[in-house]
Amino acid sequence: MTAEDQKWSFVVAANRLPVRRVREGDAAKWVPSPGGLVSAMRPVMSGNPNAVWAGWPGVPGLGAEPFDVDGFQCHPVSVSQGELQLFYEGFSNATLWPLFHDALVPPEYHRTWWDAYRTVNQRYADTVADLAAPGAAVWIHDYHLLLVPGLLRKVRPDLRIGFFLHIPFPARELYIRLPWRTEIIDGLLGADLIGLQTPLGADNFCRAVTRITGIKTTGKTIHHNGRTTQVGAFPIGIDTERIAGLVADPAVQARAVEIRQSLGSPATVLLGVDRLDYTKGIEVRLRAFRELLAERRLSVDDCVLVQIAEPSRSQVTGYAEVRREVEQLVGDVNGNFGVMGRPVVHYLHQSHPIEELVAMYLIADVMLVTPLRDGMNLVAKEYVACRPDNTGVLVLSEFTGAAQELRAAELINPHDIEGLKSAMEAAAHRPSAEAGAAMRTMRRLVRSNTAQRWAERFLARLEASP
Ligand code: F6P
């Protein structure tokens, strides 16, 4: 039997493979990708001889042979440069992403994008149909692949199909703007189990189904065409063990000391860590910080703000604008409030390895997580996991999935700048005993709902689905 003929009893499909290609001198090699999904899937996939992951290898047009990295069996799905523009940058990230994030920038509706989305989803469905053994469990991830459950069900009714949406499912009033709203619901209903990050997402989905198909849902169970689809909230967690290992690592601790010194050893470090995305509310927190400095409620003598903004989707509408706005604000704050050799905002438009991020979380007295909308936000959970002495304050937007669990955080409405300013000011001055109780509560929560438990819970529900 050749590798191509092999059939797998567990198939994962996601837009990206769990690995990325990096250059090493003249050669290129695959390394495991950082990120929540890969850590969550590692325990159920790595070293499992019956599990395979189908996804785009991250390089346009590359359709490499199946390969194995870090115990993950990878099956590349090729996406051409042209498809990347229409399917990934277009329909996935300029139609679905903004629509599902409360239309923070206007979603664009183009028939050519939709056609490419259908074509690529069909390719994924064909690939999975080919890889899956009779009766296999299939787990499809995220908004790039909303049609795959239905397309797959048509050709492989024997499969147990799960789908998880990592981003919010919007309010019905927004969702119904989508010209292809019926096709997408039909696609999703091909699954036996649909997981969302929050109970609100699950409610929104069920309400959209009823509005569009007329099918009444019974609780979170949808009966249709002689089949049943279950819907549920499965909030994703993080790999707490890995983070704990890094927190205890002397090299990471030494790096934390070094970073604090390089910032001028300020009394208070405020930190933001985000992909540079208009959903993340980076400009909101910079404006709040600027006003706090201007009103002398925070002082440049004892405060610095570090903002990590990981480059992301630079070709997609809205991303260049938010970058311009953020960088203009950083320049403005530093120009007006910085002193020679000591900027007040340290802005890095760069990706950082997790070791470096953990070193930053270790020195952050105040963590600013202020998205206008976010499916979960794992940065909030990572920060909490990096505070074993229970110090530090998490300022957290109510509009993140994480806020549903981390109720003990300093919850804010990012649209209310005065409220955000008060929370930032209070956080910078919060006595550590008071902060300690909140952090203890949040740490318990983060430890009890890890990425691994999330995957196990979802798969157990899928296994038990009728
Ligand atoms: O939040 C949704 C998500 O797809 C994550 O799963 C992923 O880490 C992130 O966005 C990055 O997206 P992209 O694949 O577009 O770089």
PDB file of C-alpha atoms in Angstrom, residues 144-370:
ATOM      1  CA  HIS A 144     -12.378  29.113   5.655  1.00  0.00           C
ATOM      2  CA  LEU A 145     -14.120  25.726   5.352  1.00  0.00           C
ATOM      3  CA  LEU A 146     -17.793  26.351   6.158  1.00  0.00           C
ATOM      4  CA  LEU A 147     -19.039  24.370   3.147  1.00  0.00           C
ATOM      5  CA  VAL A 148     -16.900  21.291   3.717  1.00  0.00           C
ATOM      6  CA  PRO A 149     -19.220  19.403   6.146  1.00  0.00           C
ATOM      7  CA  GLY A 150     -22.109  19.470   3.646  1.00  0.00           C
ATOM      8  CA  LEU A 151     -19.976  18.685   0.593  1.00  0.00           C
ATOM      9  CA  LEU A 152     -18.393  15.786   2.437  1.00  0.00           C
ATOM     10  CA  ARG A 153     -21.676  14.421   3.779  1.00  0.00           C
ATOM     11  CA  LYS A 154     -22.976  14.109   0.192  1.00  0.00           C
ATOM     12  CA  VAL A 155     -20.245  11.678  -0.812  1.00  0.00           C
ATOM     13  CA  ARG A 156     -19.423  10.077   2.547  1.00  0.00           C
ATOM     14  CA  PRO A 157     -22.581   9.676   4.643  1.00  0.00           C
ATOM     15  CA  ASP A 158     -20.750   7.071   6.733  1.00  0.00           C
ATOM     16  CA  LEU A 159     -18.438   9.646   8.368  1.00  0.00           C
ATOM     17  CA  ARG A 160     -18.826  11.276  11.776  1.00  0.00           C
ATOM     18  CA  ILE A 161     -18.267  14.945  10.996  1.00  0.00           C
ATOM     19  CA  GLY A 162     -17.422  17.650  13.551  1.00  0.00           C
ATOM     20  CA  PHE A 163     -16.963  21.339  12.814  1.00  0.00           C
ATOM     21  CA  PHE A 164     -15.515  24.018  15.091  1.00  0.00           C
ATOM     22  CA  LEU A 165     -15.742  27.755  14.443  1.00  0.00           C
ATOM     23  CA  HIS A 166     -12.840  29.626  16.069  1.00  0.00           C
ATOM     24  CA  ILE A 167     -14.307  33.097  15.453  1.00  0.00           C
ATOM     25  CA  PRO A 168     -17.639  34.526  16.656  1.00  0.00           C
ATOM     26  CA  PHE A 169     -20.897  33.571  14.927  1.00  0.00           C
ATOM     27  CA  PRO A 170     -22.614  36.938  14.430  1.00  0.00           C
ATOM     28  CA  ALA A 171     -26.091  38.076  15.414  1.00  0.00           C
ATOM     29  CA  ARG A 172     -28.747  36.843  13.008  1.00  0.00           C
ATOM     30  CA  GLU A 173     -29.464  40.384  11.781  1.00  0.00           C
ATOM     31  CA  LEU A 174     -25.881  40.613  10.528  1.00  0.00           C
ATOM     32  CA  TYR A 175     -25.583  37.069   9.240  1.00  0.00           C
ATOM     33  CA  ILE A 176     -28.604  37.376   6.963  1.00  0.00           C
ATOM     34  CA  ARG A 177     -26.846  40.092   4.932  1.00  0.00           C
ATOM     35  CA  LEU A 178     -24.678  37.398   3.381  1.00  0.00           C
ATOM     36  CA  PRO A 179     -25.887  36.682  -0.175  1.00  0.00           C
ATOM     37  CA  TRP A 180     -24.875  33.016   0.273  1.00  0.00           C
ATOM     38  CA  ARG A 181     -26.372  32.650   3.760  1.00  0.00           C
ATOM     39  CA  THR A 182     -28.437  29.572   2.801  1.00  0.00           C
ATOM     40  CA  GLU A 183     -25.546  27.721   1.161  1.00  0.00           C
ATOM     41  CA  ILE A 184     -23.343  28.326   4.213  1.00  0.00           C
ATOM     42  CA  ILE A 185     -25.988  27.062   6.656  1.00  0.00           C
ATOM     43  CA  ASP A 186     -26.544  24.009   4.418  1.00  0.00           C
ATOM     44  CA  GLY A 187     -22.796  23.439   4.409  1.00  0.00           C
ATOM     45  CA  LEU A 188     -22.530  23.570   8.176  1.00  0.00           C
ATOM     46  CA  LEU A 189     -25.550  21.340   8.736  1.00  0.00           C
ATOM     47  CA  GLY A 190     -23.612  18.536   7.057  1.00  0.00           C
ATOM     48  CA  ALA A 191     -21.844  18.171  10.424  1.00  0.00           C
ATOM     49  CA  ASP A 192     -23.018  15.941  13.278  1.00  0.00           C
ATOM     50  CA  LEU A 193     -21.601  18.379  15.810  1.00  0.00           C
ATOM     51  CA  ILE A 194     -20.953  22.117  15.460  1.00  0.00           C
ATOM     52  CA  GLY A 195     -18.823  23.733  18.153  1.00  0.00           C
ATOM     53  CA  LEU A 196     -18.665  27.452  18.870  1.00  0.00           C
ATOM     54  CA  GLN A 197     -16.536  29.361  21.332  1.00  0.00           C
ATOM     55  CA  THR A 198     -19.403  30.691  23.473  1.00  0.00           C
ATOM     56  CA  PRO A 199     -23.071  30.004  24.316  1.00  0.00           C
ATOM     57  CA  LEU A 200     -23.922  33.288  22.537  1.00  0.00           C
ATOM     58  CA  GLY A 201     -22.279  32.010  19.342  1.00  0.00           C
ATOM     59  CA  ALA A 202     -24.284  28.782  19.616  1.00  0.00           C
ATOM     60  CA  ASP A 203     -27.525  30.749  20.132  1.00  0.00           C
ATOM     61  CA  ASN A 204     -26.759  33.045  17.190  1.00  0.00           C
ATOM     62  CA  PHE A 205     -26.141  30.050  14.951  1.00  0.00           C
ATOM     63  CA  CYS A 206     -29.389  28.295  15.943  1.00  0.00           C
ATOM     64  CA  ARG A 207     -31.375  31.503  15.450  1.00  0.00           C
ATOM     65  CA  ALA A 208     -29.853  31.950  11.978  1.00  0.00           C
ATOM     66  CA  VAL A 209     -30.778  28.342  11.091  1.00  0.00           C
ATOM     67  CA  THR A 210     -34.393  28.895  12.114  1.00  0.00           C
ATOM     68  CA  ARG A 211     -34.644  32.199  10.244  1.00  0.00           C
ATOM     69  CA  ILE A 212     -33.152  30.825   7.042  1.00  0.00           C
ATOM     70  CA  THR A 213     -34.439  27.244   6.866  1.00  0.00           C
ATOM     71  CA  GLY A 214     -37.591  27.500   8.988  1.00  0.00           C
ATOM     72  CA  ILE A 215     -36.342  24.508  11.030  1.00  0.00           C
ATOM     73  CA  LYS A 216     -37.127  24.866  14.726  1.00  0.00           C
ATOM     74  CA  THR A 217     -34.246  23.832  16.948  1.00  0.00           C
ATOM     75  CA  THR A 218     -34.914  21.748  20.058  1.00  0.00           C
ATOM     76  CA  GLY A 219     -32.537  23.275  22.568  1.00  0.00           C
ATOM     77  CA  LYS A 220     -29.273  22.983  20.707  1.00  0.00           C
ATOM     78  CA  THR A 221     -30.311  20.021  18.564  1.00  0.00           C
ATOM     79  CA  ILE A 222     -31.342  20.514  14.951  1.00  0.00           C
ATOM     80  CA  HIS A 223     -33.359  17.782  13.204  1.00  0.00           C
ATOM     81  CA  HIS A 224     -33.241  18.069   9.428  1.00  0.00           C
ATOM     82  CA  ASN A 225     -33.478  15.759   6.420  1.00  0.00           C
ATOM     83  CA  GLY A 226     -33.731  12.705   8.677  1.00  0.00           C
ATOM     84  CA  ARG A 227     -30.478  13.605  10.427  1.00  0.00           C
ATOM     85  CA  THR A 228     -29.464  15.400  13.592  1.00  0.00           C
ATOM     86  CA  THR A 229     -26.902  18.158  14.113  1.00  0.00           C
ATOM     87  CA  GLN A 230     -25.916  19.077  17.658  1.00  0.00           C
ATOM     88  CA  VAL A 231     -24.666  22.568  18.451  1.00  0.00           C
ATOM     89  CA  GLY A 232     -22.644  23.446  21.531  1.00  0.00           C
ATOM     90  CA  ALA A 233     -20.225  25.861  23.168  1.00  0.00           C
ATOM     91  CA  PHE A 234     -16.680  24.521  23.526  1.00  0.00           C
ATOM     92  CA  PRO A 235     -14.443  27.380  24.680  1.00  0.00           C
ATOM     93  CA  ILE A 236     -10.888  26.661  23.560  1.00  0.00           C
ATOM     94  CA  GLY A 237      -8.038  26.731  26.099  1.00  0.00           C
ATOM     95  CA  ILE A 238      -4.244  26.843  26.011  1.00  0.00           C
ATOM     96  CA  ASP A 239      -1.415  24.404  26.634  1.00  0.00           C
ATOM     97  CA  THR A 240      -0.877  25.346  30.291  1.00  0.00           C
ATOM     98  CA  GLU A 241       1.818  22.723  30.834  1.00  0.00           C
ATOM     99  CA  ARG A 242       3.977  24.110  28.054  1.00  0.00           C
ATOM    100  CA  ILE A 243       3.535  27.659  29.364  1.00  0.00           C
ATOM    101  CA  ALA A 244       4.364  26.544  32.933  1.00  0.00           C
ATOM    102  CA  GLY A 245       7.555  24.958  31.599  1.00  0.00           C
ATOM    103  CA  LEU A 246       8.566  28.216  29.920  1.00  0.00           C
ATOM    104  CA  VAL A 247       7.705  30.282  32.997  1.00  0.00           C
ATOM    105  CA  ALA A 248      10.039  28.062  35.052  1.00  0.00           C
ATOM    106  CA  ASP A 249      12.805  28.149  32.424  1.00  0.00           C
ATOM    107  CA  PRO A 250      15.821  30.109  33.774  1.00  0.00           C
ATOM    108  CA  ALA A 251      16.628  31.388  30.263  1.00  0.00           C
ATOM    109  CA  VAL A 252      13.118  32.856  29.900  1.00  0.00           C
ATOM    110  CA  GLN A 253      13.313  34.379  33.394  1.00  0.00           C
ATOM    111  CA  ALA A 254      16.702  35.923  32.604  1.00  0.00           C
ATOM    112  CA  ARG A 255      15.273  37.340  29.385  1.00  0.00           C
ATOM    113  CA  ALA A 256      12.381  38.880  31.364  1.00  0.00           C
ATOM    114  CA  VAL A 257      14.849  40.690  33.646  1.00  0.00           C
ATOM    115  CA  GLU A 258      16.794  41.850  30.609  1.00  0.00           C
ATOM    116  CA  ILE A 259      13.667  43.209  28.894  1.00  0.00           C
ATOM    117  CA  ARG A 260      12.579  45.118  32.002  1.00  0.00           C
ATOM    118  CA  GLN A 261      16.026  46.677  32.270  1.00  0.00           C
ATOM    119  CA  SER A 262      16.043  47.601  28.598  1.00  0.00           C
ATOM    120  CA  LEU A 263      12.751  49.443  29.169  1.00  0.00           C
ATOM    121  CA  GLY A 264      14.451  51.556  31.870  1.00  0.00           C
ATOM    122  CA  SER A 265      13.167  49.428  34.813  1.00  0.00           C
ATOM    123  CA  PRO A 266       9.848  51.286  35.047  1.00  0.00           C
ATOM    124  CA  ALA A 267       7.526  50.777  38.024  1.00  0.00           C
ATOM    125  CA  THR A 268       4.675  49.702  35.736  1.00  0.00           C
ATOM    126  CA  VAL A 269       4.788  47.872  32.418  1.00  0.00           C
ATOM    127  CA  LEU A 270       1.567  47.773  30.402  1.00  0.00           C
ATOM    128  CA  LEU A 271       1.558  45.204  27.597  1.00  0.00           C
ATOM    129  CA  GLY A 272      -0.489  44.466  24.490  1.00  0.00           C
ATOM    130  CA  VAL A 273       0.153  41.402  22.296  1.00  0.00           C
ATOM    131  CA  ASP A 274      -1.985  41.066  19.179  1.00  0.00           C
ATOM    132  CA  ARG A 275      -2.034  40.220  15.519  1.00  0.00           C
ATOM    133  CA  LEU A 276      -2.247  43.594  13.798  1.00  0.00           C
ATOM    134  CA  ASP A 277      -5.967  43.354  13.086  1.00  0.00           C
ATOM    135  CA  TYR A 278      -8.757  45.949  13.221  1.00  0.00           C
ATOM    136  CA  THR A 279     -10.753  43.662  15.510  1.00  0.00           C
ATOM    137  CA  LYS A 280      -8.154  43.865  18.289  1.00  0.00           C
ATOM    138  CA  GLY A 281      -8.767  47.424  19.489  1.00  0.00           C
ATOM    139  CA  ILE A 282      -5.070  48.367  19.518  1.00  0.00           C
ATOM    140  CA  GLU A 283      -5.794  51.959  18.516  1.00  0.00           C
ATOM    141  CA  VAL A 284      -8.442  52.200  21.253  1.00  0.00           C
ATOM    142  CA  ARG A 285      -5.940  51.390  23.998  1.00  0.00           C
ATOM    143  CA  LEU A 286      -3.320  53.743  22.518  1.00  0.00           C
ATOM    144  CA  ARG A 287      -5.822  56.599  22.547  1.00  0.00           C
ATOM    145  CA  ALA A 288      -6.773  55.823  26.141  1.00  0.00           C
ATOM    146  CA  PHE A 289      -3.087  55.729  27.118  1.00  0.00           C
ATOM    147  CA  ARG A 290      -2.431  59.051  25.385  1.00  0.00           C
ATOM    148  CA  GLU A 291      -5.265  60.718  27.295  1.00  0.00           C
ATOM    149  CA  LEU A 292      -4.131  59.245  30.627  1.00  0.00           C
ATOM    150  CA  LEU A 293      -0.670  60.704  30.066  1.00  0.00           C
ATOM    151  CA  ALA A 294      -2.077  64.071  28.967  1.00  0.00           C
ATOM    152  CA  GLU A 295      -4.297  64.205  32.067  1.00  0.00           C
ATOM    153  CA  ARG A 296      -1.331  63.174  34.246  1.00  0.00           C
ATOM    154  CA  ARG A 297      -3.237  60.194  35.560  1.00  0.00           C
ATOM    155  CA  LEU A 298      -0.326  58.024  34.389  1.00  0.00           C
ATOM    156  CA  SER A 299       3.228  59.314  34.270  1.00  0.00           C
ATOM    157  CA  VAL A 300       6.034  58.724  31.803  1.00  0.00           C
ATOM    158  CA  ASP A 301       8.353  58.610  34.829  1.00  0.00           C
ATOM    159  CA  ASP A 302       7.024  55.271  35.951  1.00  0.00           C
ATOM    160  CA  CYS A 303       4.981  53.755  33.075  1.00  0.00           C
ATOM    161  CA  VAL A 304       5.761  52.235  29.716  1.00  0.00           C
ATOM    162  CA  LEU A 305       3.481  50.544  27.237  1.00  0.00           C
ATOM    163  CA  VAL A 306       4.855  47.694  25.132  1.00  0.00           C
ATOM    164  CA  GLN A 307       2.732  46.879  22.095  1.00  0.00           C
ATOM    165  CA  ILE A 308       3.531  43.800  20.037  1.00  0.00           C
ATOM    166  CA  ALA A 309       1.634  43.823  16.745  1.00  0.00           C
ATOM    167  CA  GLU A 310       2.285  40.689  14.738  1.00  0.00           C
ATOM    168  CA  PRO A 311       2.126  41.356  10.974  1.00  0.00           C
ATOM    169  CA  SER A 312      -1.026  39.843   9.505  1.00  0.00           C
ATOM    170  CA  ARG A 313      -3.058  39.764   6.249  1.00  0.00           C
ATOM    171  CA  SER A 314      -1.401  42.913   4.929  1.00  0.00           C
ATOM    172  CA  GLN A 315      -3.056  42.529   1.492  1.00  0.00           C
ATOM    173  CA  VAL A 316      -6.596  42.481   2.907  1.00  0.00           C
ATOM    174  CA  THR A 317      -8.857  45.551   3.090  1.00  0.00           C
ATOM    175  CA  GLY A 318      -8.738  47.271   6.464  1.00  0.00           C
ATOM    176  CA  TYR A 319      -5.355  45.957   7.600  1.00  0.00           C
ATOM    177  CA  ALA A 320      -3.151  48.642   6.026  1.00  0.00           C
ATOM    178  CA  GLU A 321      -5.486  51.307   7.455  1.00  0.00           C
ATOM    179  CA  VAL A 322      -5.311  49.978  11.004  1.00  0.00           C
ATOM    180  CA  ARG A 323      -1.523  49.736  10.731  1.00  0.00           C
ATOM    181  CA  ARG A 324      -1.322  53.369   9.615  1.00  0.00           C
ATOM    182  CA  GLU A 325      -3.586  54.468  12.444  1.00  0.00           C
ATOM    183  CA  VAL A 326      -1.698  52.499  15.105  1.00  0.00           C
ATOM    184  CA  GLU A 327       1.686  53.722  13.907  1.00  0.00           C
ATOM    185  CA  GLN A 328       0.496  57.307  13.738  1.00  0.00           C
ATOM    186  CA  LEU A 329      -0.768  57.035  17.332  1.00  0.00           C
ATOM    187  CA  VAL A 330       2.504  55.483  18.535  1.00  0.00           C
ATOM    188  CA  GLY A 331       4.417  58.326  16.879  1.00  0.00           C
ATOM    189  CA  ASP A 332       2.068  60.866  18.394  1.00  0.00           C
ATOM    190  CA  VAL A 333       2.365  59.503  21.952  1.00  0.00           C
ATOM    191  CA  ASN A 334       6.144  59.181  21.745  1.00  0.00           C
ATOM    192  CA  GLY A 335       6.522  62.570  20.090  1.00  0.00           C
ATOM    193  CA  ASN A 336       4.473  64.301  22.756  1.00  0.00           C
ATOM    194  CA  PHE A 337       5.377  62.388  25.901  1.00  0.00           C
ATOM    195  CA  GLY A 338       8.658  60.496  25.330  1.00  0.00           C
ATOM    196  CA  VAL A 339      11.973  61.714  26.679  1.00  0.00           C
ATOM    197  CA  MET A 340      15.379  61.406  25.026  1.00  0.00           C
ATOM    198  CA  GLY A 341      16.395  57.748  24.876  1.00  0.00           C
ATOM    199  CA  ARG A 342      13.189  56.620  26.568  1.00  0.00           C
ATOM    200  CA  PRO A 343      10.088  56.218  24.390  1.00  0.00           C
ATOM    201  CA  VAL A 344       6.897  55.732  26.339  1.00  0.00           C
ATOM    202  CA  VAL A 345       5.418  53.284  23.837  1.00  0.00           C
ATOM    203  CA  HIS A 346       7.625  50.432  22.595  1.00  0.00           C
ATOM    204  CA  TYR A 347       5.965  49.233  19.416  1.00  0.00           C
ATOM    205  CA  LEU A 348       7.166  46.127  17.592  1.00  0.00           C
ATOM    206  CA  HIS A 349       5.518  45.190  14.310  1.00  0.00           C
ATOM    207  CA  GLN A 350       7.134  41.751  14.365  1.00  0.00           C
ATOM    208  CA  SER A 351       6.375  38.120  15.155  1.00  0.00           C
ATOM    209  CA  HIS A 352       7.907  36.767  18.347  1.00  0.00           C
ATOM    210  CA  PRO A 353       8.519  33.192  19.459  1.00  0.00           C
ATOM    211  CA  ILE A 354       6.484  32.020  22.437  1.00  0.00           C
ATOM    212  CA  GLU A 355       9.605  32.094  24.674  1.00  0.00           C
ATOM    213  CA  GLU A 356       9.940  35.844  24.100  1.00  0.00           C
ATOM    214  CA  LEU A 357       6.214  36.425  24.644  1.00  0.00           C
ATOM    215  CA  VAL A 358       6.335  34.532  27.941  1.00  0.00           C
ATOM    216  CA  ALA A 359       9.269  36.720  29.052  1.00  0.00           C
ATOM    217  CA  MET A 360       7.095  39.757  28.261  1.00  0.00           C
ATOM    218  CA  TYR A 361       4.062  38.355  30.095  1.00  0.00           C
ATOM    219  CA  LEU A 362       6.337  37.826  33.124  1.00  0.00           C
ATOM    220  CA  ILE A 363       7.166  41.527  33.333  1.00  0.00           C
ATOM    221  CA  ALA A 364       3.722  42.888  32.426  1.00  0.00           C
ATOM    222  CA  ASP A 365       2.038  44.451  35.450  1.00  0.00           C
ATOM    223  CA  VAL A 366      -1.002  45.282  33.346  1.00  0.00           C
ATOM    224  CA  MET A 367      -2.099  43.228  30.332  1.00  0.00           C
ATOM    225  CA  LEU A 368      -4.306  45.081  27.858  1.00  0.00           C
ATOM    226  CA  VAL A 369      -6.655  42.861  25.843  1.00  0.00           C
ATOM    227  CA  THR A 370      -9.171  45.295  24.346  1.00  0.00           C
TER     228      THR A 370
END
